XYZ file of C-alpha atoms in Angstrom:
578
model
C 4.178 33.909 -16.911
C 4.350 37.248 -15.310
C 3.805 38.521 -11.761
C 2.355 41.929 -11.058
C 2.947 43.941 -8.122
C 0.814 43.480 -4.780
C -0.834 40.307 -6.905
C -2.216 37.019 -5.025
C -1.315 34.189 -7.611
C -1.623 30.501 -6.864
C 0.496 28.318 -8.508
C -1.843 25.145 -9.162
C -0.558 21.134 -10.298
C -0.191 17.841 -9.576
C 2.362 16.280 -7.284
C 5.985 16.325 -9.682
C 4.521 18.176 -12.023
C 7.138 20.925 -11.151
C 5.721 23.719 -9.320
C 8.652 23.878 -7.266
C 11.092 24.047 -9.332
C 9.250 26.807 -11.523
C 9.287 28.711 -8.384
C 13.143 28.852 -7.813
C 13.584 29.376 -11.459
C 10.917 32.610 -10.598
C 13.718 33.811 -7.672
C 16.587 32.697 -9.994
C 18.025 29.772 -7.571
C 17.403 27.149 -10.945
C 18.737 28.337 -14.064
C 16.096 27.900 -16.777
C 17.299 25.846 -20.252
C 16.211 28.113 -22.277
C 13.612 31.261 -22.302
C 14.545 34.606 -19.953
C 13.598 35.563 -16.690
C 13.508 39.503 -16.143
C 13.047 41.439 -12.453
C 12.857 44.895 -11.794
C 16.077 46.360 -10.307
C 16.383 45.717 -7.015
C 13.387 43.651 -6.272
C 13.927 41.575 -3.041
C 12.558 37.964 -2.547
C 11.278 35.814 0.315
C 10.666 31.824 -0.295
C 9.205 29.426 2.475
C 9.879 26.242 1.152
C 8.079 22.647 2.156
C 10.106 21.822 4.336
C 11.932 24.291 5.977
C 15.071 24.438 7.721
C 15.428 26.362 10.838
C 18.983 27.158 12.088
C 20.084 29.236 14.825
C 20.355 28.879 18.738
C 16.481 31.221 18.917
C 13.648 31.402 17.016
C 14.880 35.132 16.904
C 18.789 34.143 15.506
C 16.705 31.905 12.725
C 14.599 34.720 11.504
C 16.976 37.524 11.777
C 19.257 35.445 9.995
C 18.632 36.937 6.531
C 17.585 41.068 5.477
C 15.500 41.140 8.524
C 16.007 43.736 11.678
C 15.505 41.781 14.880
C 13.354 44.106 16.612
C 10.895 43.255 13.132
C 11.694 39.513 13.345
C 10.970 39.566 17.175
C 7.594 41.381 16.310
C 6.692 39.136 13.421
C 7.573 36.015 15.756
C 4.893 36.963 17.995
C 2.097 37.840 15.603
C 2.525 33.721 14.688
C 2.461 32.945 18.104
C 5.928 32.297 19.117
C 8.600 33.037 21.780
C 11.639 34.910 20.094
C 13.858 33.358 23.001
C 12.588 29.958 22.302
C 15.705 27.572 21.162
C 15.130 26.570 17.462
C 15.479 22.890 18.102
C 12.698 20.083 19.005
C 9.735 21.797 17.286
C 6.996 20.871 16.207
C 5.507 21.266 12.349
C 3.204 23.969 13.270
C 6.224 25.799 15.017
C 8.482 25.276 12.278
C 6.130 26.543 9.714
C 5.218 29.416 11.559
C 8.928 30.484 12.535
C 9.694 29.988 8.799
C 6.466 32.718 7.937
C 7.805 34.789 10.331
C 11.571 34.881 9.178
C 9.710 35.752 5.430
C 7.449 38.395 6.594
C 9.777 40.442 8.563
C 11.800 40.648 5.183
C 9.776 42.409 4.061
C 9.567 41.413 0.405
C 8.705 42.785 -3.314
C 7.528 38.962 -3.968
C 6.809 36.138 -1.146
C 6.822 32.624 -2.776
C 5.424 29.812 -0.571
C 4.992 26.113 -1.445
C 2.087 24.526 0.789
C 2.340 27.770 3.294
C -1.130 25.752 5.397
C 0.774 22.034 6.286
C 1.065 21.537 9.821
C -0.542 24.938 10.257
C -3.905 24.638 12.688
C -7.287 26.604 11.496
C -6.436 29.671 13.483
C -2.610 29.703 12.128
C -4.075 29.580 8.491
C -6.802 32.200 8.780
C -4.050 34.342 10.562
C -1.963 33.715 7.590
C -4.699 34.961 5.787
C -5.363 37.592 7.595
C -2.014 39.067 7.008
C -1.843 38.340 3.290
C -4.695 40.033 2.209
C -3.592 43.258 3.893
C 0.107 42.700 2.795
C 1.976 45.504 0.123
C 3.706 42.399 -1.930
C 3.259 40.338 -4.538
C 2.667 36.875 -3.731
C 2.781 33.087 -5.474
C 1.652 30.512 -3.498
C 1.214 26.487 -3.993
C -1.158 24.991 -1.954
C -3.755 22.176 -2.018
C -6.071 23.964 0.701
C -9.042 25.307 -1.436
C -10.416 27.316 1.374
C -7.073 29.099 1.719
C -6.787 29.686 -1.732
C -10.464 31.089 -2.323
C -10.041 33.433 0.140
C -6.709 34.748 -1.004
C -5.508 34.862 -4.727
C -6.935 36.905 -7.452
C -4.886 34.653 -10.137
C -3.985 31.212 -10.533
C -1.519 29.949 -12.995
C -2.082 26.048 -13.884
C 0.902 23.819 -14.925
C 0.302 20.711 -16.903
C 1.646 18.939 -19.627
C 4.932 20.930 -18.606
C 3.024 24.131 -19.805
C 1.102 27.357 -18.007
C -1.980 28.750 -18.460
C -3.114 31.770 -16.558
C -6.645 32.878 -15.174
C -6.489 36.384 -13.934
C -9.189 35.591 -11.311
C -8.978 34.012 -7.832
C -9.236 29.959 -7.354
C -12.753 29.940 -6.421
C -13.136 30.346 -10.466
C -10.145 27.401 -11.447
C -12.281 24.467 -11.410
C -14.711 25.661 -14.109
C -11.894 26.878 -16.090
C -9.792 24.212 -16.239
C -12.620 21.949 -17.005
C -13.469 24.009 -20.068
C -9.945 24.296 -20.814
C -9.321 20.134 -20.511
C -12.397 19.777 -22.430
C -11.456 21.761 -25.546
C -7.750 20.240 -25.555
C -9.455 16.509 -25.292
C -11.584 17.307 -28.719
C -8.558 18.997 -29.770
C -6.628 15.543 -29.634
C -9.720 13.925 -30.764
C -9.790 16.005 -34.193
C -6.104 15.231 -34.369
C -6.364 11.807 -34.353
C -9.301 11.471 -36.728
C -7.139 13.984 -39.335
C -4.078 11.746 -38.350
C -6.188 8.261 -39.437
C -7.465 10.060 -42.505
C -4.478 11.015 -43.820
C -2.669 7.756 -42.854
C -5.010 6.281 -45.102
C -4.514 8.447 -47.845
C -0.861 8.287 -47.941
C -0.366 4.404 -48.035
C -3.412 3.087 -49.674
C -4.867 5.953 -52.411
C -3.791 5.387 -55.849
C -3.806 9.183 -56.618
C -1.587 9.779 -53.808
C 0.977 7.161 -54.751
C 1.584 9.408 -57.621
C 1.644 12.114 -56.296
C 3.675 11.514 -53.116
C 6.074 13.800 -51.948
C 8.755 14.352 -49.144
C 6.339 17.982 -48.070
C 3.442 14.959 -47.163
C 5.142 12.580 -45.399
C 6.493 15.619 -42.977
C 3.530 16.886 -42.607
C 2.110 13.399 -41.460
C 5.199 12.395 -39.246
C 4.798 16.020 -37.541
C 1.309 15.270 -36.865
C 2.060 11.845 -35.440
C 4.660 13.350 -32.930
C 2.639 16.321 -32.151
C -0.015 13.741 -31.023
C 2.566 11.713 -28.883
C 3.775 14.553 -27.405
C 0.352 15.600 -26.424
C -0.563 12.010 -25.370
C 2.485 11.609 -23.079
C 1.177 15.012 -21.113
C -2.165 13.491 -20.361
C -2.218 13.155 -16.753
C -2.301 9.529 -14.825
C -5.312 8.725 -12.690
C -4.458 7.644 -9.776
C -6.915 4.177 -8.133
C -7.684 4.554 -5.243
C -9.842 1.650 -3.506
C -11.283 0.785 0.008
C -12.658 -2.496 1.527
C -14.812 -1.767 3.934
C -14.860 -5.764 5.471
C -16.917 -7.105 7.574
C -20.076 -5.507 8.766
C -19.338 -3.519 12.215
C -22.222 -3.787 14.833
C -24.670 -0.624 14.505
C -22.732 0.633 17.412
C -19.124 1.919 17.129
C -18.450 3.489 20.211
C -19.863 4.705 23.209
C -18.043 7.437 25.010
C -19.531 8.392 28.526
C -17.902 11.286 30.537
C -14.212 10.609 29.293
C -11.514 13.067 30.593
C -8.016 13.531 30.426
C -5.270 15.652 31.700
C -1.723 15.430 31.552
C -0.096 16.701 34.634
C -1.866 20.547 35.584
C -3.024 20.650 32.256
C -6.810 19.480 31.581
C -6.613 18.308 27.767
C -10.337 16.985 27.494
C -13.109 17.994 30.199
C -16.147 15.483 30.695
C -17.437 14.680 26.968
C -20.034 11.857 25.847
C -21.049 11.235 22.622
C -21.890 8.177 20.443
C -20.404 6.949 17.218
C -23.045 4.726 15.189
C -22.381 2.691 12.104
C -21.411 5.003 9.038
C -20.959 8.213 10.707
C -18.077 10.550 9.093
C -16.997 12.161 12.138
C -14.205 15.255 11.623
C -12.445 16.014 15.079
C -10.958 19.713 14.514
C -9.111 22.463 16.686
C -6.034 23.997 17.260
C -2.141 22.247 17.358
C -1.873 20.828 20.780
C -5.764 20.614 21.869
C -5.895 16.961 21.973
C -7.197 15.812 18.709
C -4.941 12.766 18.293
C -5.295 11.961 22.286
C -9.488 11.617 22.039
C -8.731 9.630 19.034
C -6.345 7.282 20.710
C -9.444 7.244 23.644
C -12.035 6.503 20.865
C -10.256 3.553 20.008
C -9.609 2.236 23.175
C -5.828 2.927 22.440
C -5.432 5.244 25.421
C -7.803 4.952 28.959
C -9.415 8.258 29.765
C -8.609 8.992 33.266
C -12.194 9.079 34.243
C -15.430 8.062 32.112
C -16.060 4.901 30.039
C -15.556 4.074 26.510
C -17.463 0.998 24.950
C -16.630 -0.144 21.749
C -18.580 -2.023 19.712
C -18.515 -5.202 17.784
C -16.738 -7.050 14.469
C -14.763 -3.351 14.593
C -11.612 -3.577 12.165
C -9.831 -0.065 11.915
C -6.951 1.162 10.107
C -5.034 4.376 11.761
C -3.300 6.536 8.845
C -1.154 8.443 11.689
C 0.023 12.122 10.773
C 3.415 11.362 12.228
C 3.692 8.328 9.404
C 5.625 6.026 11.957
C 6.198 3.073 10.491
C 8.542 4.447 7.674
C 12.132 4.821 8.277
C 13.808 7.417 5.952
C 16.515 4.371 4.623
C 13.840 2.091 3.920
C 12.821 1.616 0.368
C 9.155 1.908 -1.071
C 9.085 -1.842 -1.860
C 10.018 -2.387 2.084
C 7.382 -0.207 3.059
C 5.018 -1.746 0.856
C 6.003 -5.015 1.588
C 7.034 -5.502 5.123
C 6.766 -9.171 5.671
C 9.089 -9.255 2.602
C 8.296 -10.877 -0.707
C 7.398 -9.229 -3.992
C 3.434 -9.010 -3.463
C 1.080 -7.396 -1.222
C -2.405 -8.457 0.113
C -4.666 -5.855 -1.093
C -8.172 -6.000 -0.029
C -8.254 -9.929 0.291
C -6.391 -10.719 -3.282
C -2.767 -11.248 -3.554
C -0.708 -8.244 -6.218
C 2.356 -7.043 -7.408
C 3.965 -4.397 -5.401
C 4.892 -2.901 -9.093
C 1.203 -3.257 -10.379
C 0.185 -1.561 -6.748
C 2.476 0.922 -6.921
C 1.490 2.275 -10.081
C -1.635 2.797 -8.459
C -0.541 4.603 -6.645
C 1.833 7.213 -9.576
C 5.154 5.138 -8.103
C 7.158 4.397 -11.240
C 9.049 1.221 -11.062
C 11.928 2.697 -11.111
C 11.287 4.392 -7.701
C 10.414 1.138 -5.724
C 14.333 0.817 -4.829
C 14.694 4.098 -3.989
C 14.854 5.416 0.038
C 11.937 6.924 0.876
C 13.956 9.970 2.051
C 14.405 10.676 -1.892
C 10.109 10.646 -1.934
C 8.792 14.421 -2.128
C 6.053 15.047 0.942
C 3.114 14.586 -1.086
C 4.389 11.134 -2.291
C 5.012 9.773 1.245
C 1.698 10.442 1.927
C 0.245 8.745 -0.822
C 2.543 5.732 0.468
C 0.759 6.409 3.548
C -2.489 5.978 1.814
C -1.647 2.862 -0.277
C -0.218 0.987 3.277
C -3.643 1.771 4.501
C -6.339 1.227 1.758
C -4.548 -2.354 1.309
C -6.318 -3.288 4.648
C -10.148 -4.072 5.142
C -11.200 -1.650 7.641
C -14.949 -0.879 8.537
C -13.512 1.774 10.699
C -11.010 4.422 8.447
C -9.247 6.902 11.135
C -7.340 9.666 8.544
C -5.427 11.895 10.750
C -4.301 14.687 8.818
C -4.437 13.070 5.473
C -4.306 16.037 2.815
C -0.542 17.274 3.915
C 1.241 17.739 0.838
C -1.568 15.824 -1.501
C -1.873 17.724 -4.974
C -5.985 18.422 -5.299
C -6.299 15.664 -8.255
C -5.224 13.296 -5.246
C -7.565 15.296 -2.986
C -10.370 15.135 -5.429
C -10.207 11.631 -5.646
C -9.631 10.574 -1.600
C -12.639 12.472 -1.555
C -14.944 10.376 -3.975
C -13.415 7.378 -2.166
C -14.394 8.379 1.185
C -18.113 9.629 0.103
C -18.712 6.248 -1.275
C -17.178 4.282 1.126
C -20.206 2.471 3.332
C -17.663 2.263 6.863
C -17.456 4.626 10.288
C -14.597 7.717 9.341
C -13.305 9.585 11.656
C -11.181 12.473 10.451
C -8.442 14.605 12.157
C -8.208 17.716 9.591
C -7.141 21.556 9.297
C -8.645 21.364 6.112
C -12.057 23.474 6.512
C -13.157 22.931 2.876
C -12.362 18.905 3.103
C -14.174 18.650 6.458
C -17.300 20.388 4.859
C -17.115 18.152 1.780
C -17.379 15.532 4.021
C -18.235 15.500 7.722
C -21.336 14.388 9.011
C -20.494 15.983 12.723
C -17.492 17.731 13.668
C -16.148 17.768 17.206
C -14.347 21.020 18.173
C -11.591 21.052 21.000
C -10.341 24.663 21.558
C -7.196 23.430 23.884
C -8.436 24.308 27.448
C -10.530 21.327 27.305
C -13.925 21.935 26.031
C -15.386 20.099 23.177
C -18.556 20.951 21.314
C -20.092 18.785 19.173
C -22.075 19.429 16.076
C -24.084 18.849 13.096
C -22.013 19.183 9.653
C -19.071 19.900 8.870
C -16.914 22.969 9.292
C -18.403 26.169 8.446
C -21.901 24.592 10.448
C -19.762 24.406 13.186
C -18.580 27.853 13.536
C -21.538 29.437 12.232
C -23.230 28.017 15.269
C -20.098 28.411 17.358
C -18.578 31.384 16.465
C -16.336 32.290 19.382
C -15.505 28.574 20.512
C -11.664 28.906 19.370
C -11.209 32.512 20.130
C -8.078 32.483 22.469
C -9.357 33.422 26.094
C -7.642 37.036 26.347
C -9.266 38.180 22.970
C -12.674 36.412 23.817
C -15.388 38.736 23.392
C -17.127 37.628 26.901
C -13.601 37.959 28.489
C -13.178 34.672 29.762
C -11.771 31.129 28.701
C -15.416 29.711 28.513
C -16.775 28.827 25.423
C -20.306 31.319 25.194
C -23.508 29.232 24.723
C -25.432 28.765 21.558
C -27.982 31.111 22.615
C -24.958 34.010 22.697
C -25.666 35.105 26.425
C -29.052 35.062 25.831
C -30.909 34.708 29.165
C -31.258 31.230 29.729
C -35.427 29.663 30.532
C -35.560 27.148 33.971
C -35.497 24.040 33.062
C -39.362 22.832 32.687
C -39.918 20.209 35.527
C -38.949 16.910 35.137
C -41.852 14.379 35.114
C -39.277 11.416 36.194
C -35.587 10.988 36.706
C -34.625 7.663 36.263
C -35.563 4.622 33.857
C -38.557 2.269 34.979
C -37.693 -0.823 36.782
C -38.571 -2.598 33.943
C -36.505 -1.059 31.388
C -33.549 -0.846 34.300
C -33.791 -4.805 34.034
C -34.203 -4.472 30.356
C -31.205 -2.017 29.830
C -29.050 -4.494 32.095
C -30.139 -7.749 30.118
C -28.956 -5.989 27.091
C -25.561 -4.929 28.420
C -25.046 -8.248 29.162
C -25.705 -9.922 25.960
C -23.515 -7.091 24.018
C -20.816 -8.353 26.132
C -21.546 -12.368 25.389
C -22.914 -12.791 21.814
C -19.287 -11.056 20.087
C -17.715 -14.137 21.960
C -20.599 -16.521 20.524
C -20.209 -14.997 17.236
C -16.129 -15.355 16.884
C -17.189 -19.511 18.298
C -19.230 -19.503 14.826
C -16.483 -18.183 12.426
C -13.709 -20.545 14.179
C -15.900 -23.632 13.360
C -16.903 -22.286 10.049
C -13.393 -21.292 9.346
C -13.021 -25.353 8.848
C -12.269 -25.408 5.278
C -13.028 -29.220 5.373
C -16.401 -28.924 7.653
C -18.682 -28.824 4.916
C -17.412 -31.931 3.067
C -17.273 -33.611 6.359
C -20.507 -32.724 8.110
C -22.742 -30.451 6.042
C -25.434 -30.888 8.439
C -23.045 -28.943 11.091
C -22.123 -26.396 8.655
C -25.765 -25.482 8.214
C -26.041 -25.557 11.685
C -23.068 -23.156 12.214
C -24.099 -21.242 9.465
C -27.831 -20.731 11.072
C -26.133 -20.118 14.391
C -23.691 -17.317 13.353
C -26.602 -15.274 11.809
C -28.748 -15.630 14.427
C -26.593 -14.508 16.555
C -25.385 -11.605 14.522
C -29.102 -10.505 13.664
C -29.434 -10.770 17.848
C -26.676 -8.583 18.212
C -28.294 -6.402 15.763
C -31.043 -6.000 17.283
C -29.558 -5.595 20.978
C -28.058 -2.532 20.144
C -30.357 -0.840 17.890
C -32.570 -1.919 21.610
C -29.898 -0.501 24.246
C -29.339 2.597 21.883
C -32.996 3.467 22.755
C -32.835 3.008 25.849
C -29.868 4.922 26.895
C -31.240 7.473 25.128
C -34.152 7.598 26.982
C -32.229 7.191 30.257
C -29.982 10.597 29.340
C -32.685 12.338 28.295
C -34.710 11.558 31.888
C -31.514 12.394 33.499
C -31.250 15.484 31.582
């Protein structure tokens, strides 16, 4: 592998495949078993690692601390977005990261290596970090999962697997096709193998001639065959299963959110929003670190009251919340605790009883590992812990709040098949633009002074129809903290007189009716499934099952139909209302 000057490489593999240890072997902090590394005299290196450690009593002690000059540090410290004079203690992940970009920019390199550079990092951090690598003099090598980042940045990508590297001297956006060809030939490669392998196996043990003619050269030849297959065998990659039970059916409405707000203290975190989440809807909630995102989503699910507005939620909802912060797992406890918290040696996954060991593996967890603290697990594999806590739930609501931190992009790949098949309400909390467009049916923006747009799509809809929504309010190009409008200033038309204002009496009475029974039949319904839940009942009295049977679904198709009802008509009642 070789590095060129002022060259963008990515570094692409799976999680432990060993891209991070290649990369200190690269600045010469692991020394290699065998092979040589060469540098050019005097070349000067930079690394931001994972998980970096900041040290110091300031920001500006922390990234002075190495070959930078502090008035540089200081300067680079505020192009991320930081105080210098802030103390390097309590921070959050996006602070962290960016104090540890800033500490390896202001050293001003020959080669800056960083190892998932975009975690923790909000959409305007990342295209900032973009921003300044593509006008940077160094080289640079860079792991990452985020494709968007990568596109837009490196001009070569060098691919380990199987413990080897293959190079591609163009950018990512030309990987996938490569490595598919590449995976393809090396698949019929093994194929031929095997086929020569049979062929000659026969004709060594069982062919007359050969008998005769046998010889020590042969059964080399053969045995290297044999272990060149089993070498290339034990490289092939293990596919990680990913499943989802999506449970019972929710009721065609999810939530209702009507004029919600919420401030903490002087600061206004979400101004008046409504919006409505139906059954099935992939909803991505974006925006900057500290805008909110987690605090609507804690409102959405009626974990958190809004201090003004109304949130209805709907019926038969079961969610699972995969939270960023991964509470719930203590560094000392051990994979099979995590797994298994109620203790025993199985786990209820999606209704049937299984092995932690058989789930794990599922999940890429050797058995070996299960003992292990989690504070041994690498950051990609406590999120796919994360992910196997979850999945093992029925949920017809999936909330996934920053789930592609540290996830290698064969996990990526397949959370994302999982998640376009699966037939429940997902809402999604991501930085992610190119996993949000893959994805999202709507996106809701938050630009942390309290406005929220909502709209169509996924990410790049969103800003092509709100492209200054984010922009900071001193740099905004109308000069103000204001999102602009989608016209873009535009002169706005009067409003065309309204013909009416308000609903009919009769669909008043109607929309009332209906309120009520969306707060009665999810209390008939639950009176059902508690007498059906009678394991005995229909032995006993199979004329009352049927009858509890036939009353469940009527009620349910009631329900049904309730909403799909009230739906229109609040719907017409906004749009009267304007």
């Amino acid at each position: 592998m070789a590095i060129e000057p002022r060259s963008r490489a990515a570094l692409v593999g799976r999680n432990g495949a060993g891209k991070s240890t290649l990369m200190k072997i690269v600045m010469g902090l692991v020394e290699p078993d065998a092979g040589d590394r060469s540098i050019q005299a005097g070349t000067r290196f930079a690394y931001v690692p994972q998980e970096p450690l900041i040290t110091g009593d300031t920001l500006l002690d922390y990234a002075a601390s190495g070959a930078a000059e502090p008035w540089t540090a200081e300067a680079w410290l505020t192009t991320f977005g930081l105080d210098p004079a802030k103390p390097a203690v309590n921070l959050s992940g996006g602070e962290t990261r960016r104090a540890a970009l800033a500490k390896a920019f202001a050293e001003e390199p020959d080669l800056l290596l960083l190892d998932e550079p975009t975690n923790h990092l909000d959409i305007l951090a990342i295209e900032l970090l973009e921003t300044e690598l593509l006008s940077a003099r160094f080289a640079v090598l860079v792991v990452s999962h985020d494709r968007a980042f990568l596109n837009r940045v490196t001009d070569t990508c060098h691919w380990l697997e199987g413990r080897r590297v293959r190079t591609l001297d163009k950018g990512f956006d030309a990987f996938d096709d490569w490595a598919a060809k590449v995976m393809e030939e090396e698949a019929e490669s093994l194929r031929r193998l095997t086929k020569k392998i049979e062929a000659e196996t026969y004709t060594f043990y069982r062919s007359i001639t050969a008998q005769r003619t046998r010889n020590e050269g042969r059964a080399r030849a053969l045995m290297a065959m044999r272990a060149d297959r089993a070498e290339r065998v034990r490289d092939l990659p293990r596919e990680l299963n990913l499943g989802v039970d999506s449970g019972a059916l929710s009721g065609k409405l999810v939530a209702d959110v009507k004029g919600v707000s919420k401030a903490f203290g002087d600061r206004t975190v979400i101004k008046p929003f409504t919006t409505r989440i139906l059954r099935g809807d992939r909803l991505a909630i974006v925006g900057p670190n500290g805008a909110g995102k987690t605090t609507l989503v804690k409102i959405l699910l009626g974990e958190l009251a809004p201090d003004a507005g109304t949130v209805r939620l709907g019926a038969n909802l079961e969610p699972v919340y995969l939270d960023q912060s991964r509470e719930g797992l203590k560094s000392d406890m051990t994979l099979w605790d995590a797994l298994t918290p109620g203790g025993g040696d199985s786990i209820l996954v999606r209704g049937h009883s299984k092995h932690v060991a058989a789930y794990a593996k599922d999940f890429l967890f050797q058995e070996a590992q299960l003992r292990q603290p989690i504070s041994t697990l690498s950051g990609g594999e406590r999120n796919r812990l994360l992910l196997a806590r979850a999945l093992a739930k029925p949920a017809n609501l999936l909330v996934l709040d920053e789930p592609t931190n540290d996830l290698d992009m064969d996990t990526l790949d397949k959370l994302e098949e999982l998640l376009e098949a699966y037939d429940g309400t997902l809402i999604l909390v991501s930085h992610d633009r190119d996993f949000v467009d893959r994805l999202a049916t709507s996106t809701i923006a938050m630009n942390g002074r309290g406005d929220i747009v909502e709209t169509p799509g996924g990410w790049t809809d969103f800003i092509r129809q709100n492209p200054d929504f984010l922009t900071p309010p001193q740099s905004s190009p109308n000069g103000g903290g204001e999102p602009r409008s989608g016209g873009g200033g535009a002169p706005q038309t009067p409003p065309a007189p309204k013909k009416a204002s308000k609903l009919s009496y009769k669909d008043a009475r109607r929309l009332e009716e209906l309120e009520k029974l969306l707060a009665d039949l999810p209390a008939q319904i639950a009176k059902h499934d508690s007498v059906l839940a009678d394991p005995d009942l229909y032995a006993r009295d199979p004329a009352a099952f049927d009858r509890a049977m036939t009353a469940a679904a009527k009620a349910r198709s009631d329900l049904e139909s309730a909403e799909l009802e009230w739906l229109e008509l609040e719907e017409k009642r906004e749009n009267l209302v304007g």
